[in-house]
């Protein structure tokens, strides 16, 4: 097993608060929500396991060091990567495409996205679930424009379905940082002034003047 | 390549900036050493990014060297290491792919101008010793040309072909897991580059009556309004979010802070500049 301190990126002399903060930051980074529908979610899951084990190991070490004082209760993150799609979405009503959709869900869970797509292309009735599943196929392929469009259609067709709106919400919250307006890189007030001063100096060297007062 | 993938320099620590510059200079030296001085034209920020992604946790070898861009002062530069050699090989193959594209569909005079470079690039690509990658790039770009000819309405489908060109370079990572992660990171990078480039070329493509993926997807009425501009930004943001999540799965190396800067600050900033029409693609300009 790797050194638990290096897994959490802290020094062995770090205080319990520092360790806890590092642990929380890492949990936030590799949280299942960030890898929802991601083809690499298995790797994120492994990483999370490693972090939890490291944190537990440190906690145990500290607990035995301060045996009588009670120590920490292990606060390891235990929420899970519940792993993709449950195949039997029990919904009331008869669904002619139910069998195909179950196969599609299985194919997506196995990571066989192209097979899932082929199955979906064979379905003629494009209902809400079809749009949702097509959205997750696109999402896994990195086709973000179409993923968003399919998810949105699914939500519009069946606004009460929690699964569809959750998928769209994940997408919205993941990209929120990058959608915010970006600043910097352009000309700021200071460099604008200094450029004018420089231009004035150049003009004066040549015998002219750009800014009359200086 | 295009030079869109660059760090936000003002947010880097001095040592991070120096290590970025060392990678840029190192890639330049690697290109020259194996393929000759003319191959330096394949150098770009985007390929420096690739070299940094290939970097291994243990690699750290820098020395000071002179070069034509800095003949008097020796500059810190990463010396030959597998990451730079791999990135150089990918760089010449991509350069050849791009020139082959020019030779296929540009006018006579442009073809004539590109011809010597194309002949040289063909030789370099052979020397790179990755024929399967060369083949993959050729195939994807041919597929892309087909889609462009057919006036493909889906921006994802068009961007996919270019993204797969980059993604295929992921397999040259040192192990299988890293290869998987790199392929994903590079796919999203490729998609972003393709869309940004299409956006930057909107005017030129319209003037020359050429296919443009952004125009085909968002401008059926011939104009790009604010909501559509926002939609482009949104879809790029979606790719960046996935790219960041995937990138965080890579092991830490000396270049992790620079790469994180590129993904979290550099790319969003470049995107904003491109969308505002203020981006300057000085891709062969040495970082100063």
mmCIF file of C-alpha atoms in Angstrom, chain A residues 22 29 31 39 42 45 71 117 138 142 145 176 181 192 198 204 206:
data_model
loop_
_atom_site.group_PDB
_atom_site.id
_atom_site.type_symbol
_atom_site.label_atom_id
_atom_site.label_comp_id
_atom_site.label_asym_id
_atom_site.label_seq_id
_atom_site.Cartn_x
_atom_site.Cartn_y
_atom_site.Cartn_z
ATOM 1 C CA UNK A 22 -6.688 17.701 2.444
ATOM 2 C CA UNK A 29 -12.297 16.500 -6.473
ATOM 3 C CA UNK A 31 -16.577 12.837 -5.991
ATOM 4 C CA UNK A 39 -16.106 6.557 -19.201
ATOM 5 C CA UNK A 42 -13.958 3.336 -12.626
ATOM 6 C CA UNK A 45 -13.729 5.169 -7.995
ATOM 7 C CA UNK A 71 -9.607 9.886 18.966
ATOM 8 C CA UNK A 117 -26.101 3.641 -30.143
ATOM 9 C CA UNK A 138 -23.490 11.240 -26.707
ATOM 10 C CA UNK A 142 -17.834 13.599 -25.634
ATOM 11 C CA UNK A 145 -23.759 19.682 -27.966
ATOM 12 C CA UNK A 176 -20.788 26.202 -14.437
ATOM 13 C CA UNK A 181 -17.306 35.253 -17.669
ATOM 14 C CA UNK A 192 -3.443 51.396 -21.428
ATOM 15 C CA UNK A 198 5.146 55.563 -24.387
ATOM 16 C CA UNK A 204 8.217 63.814 -28.773
ATOM 17 C CA UNK A 206 10.296 62.703 -33.492
#
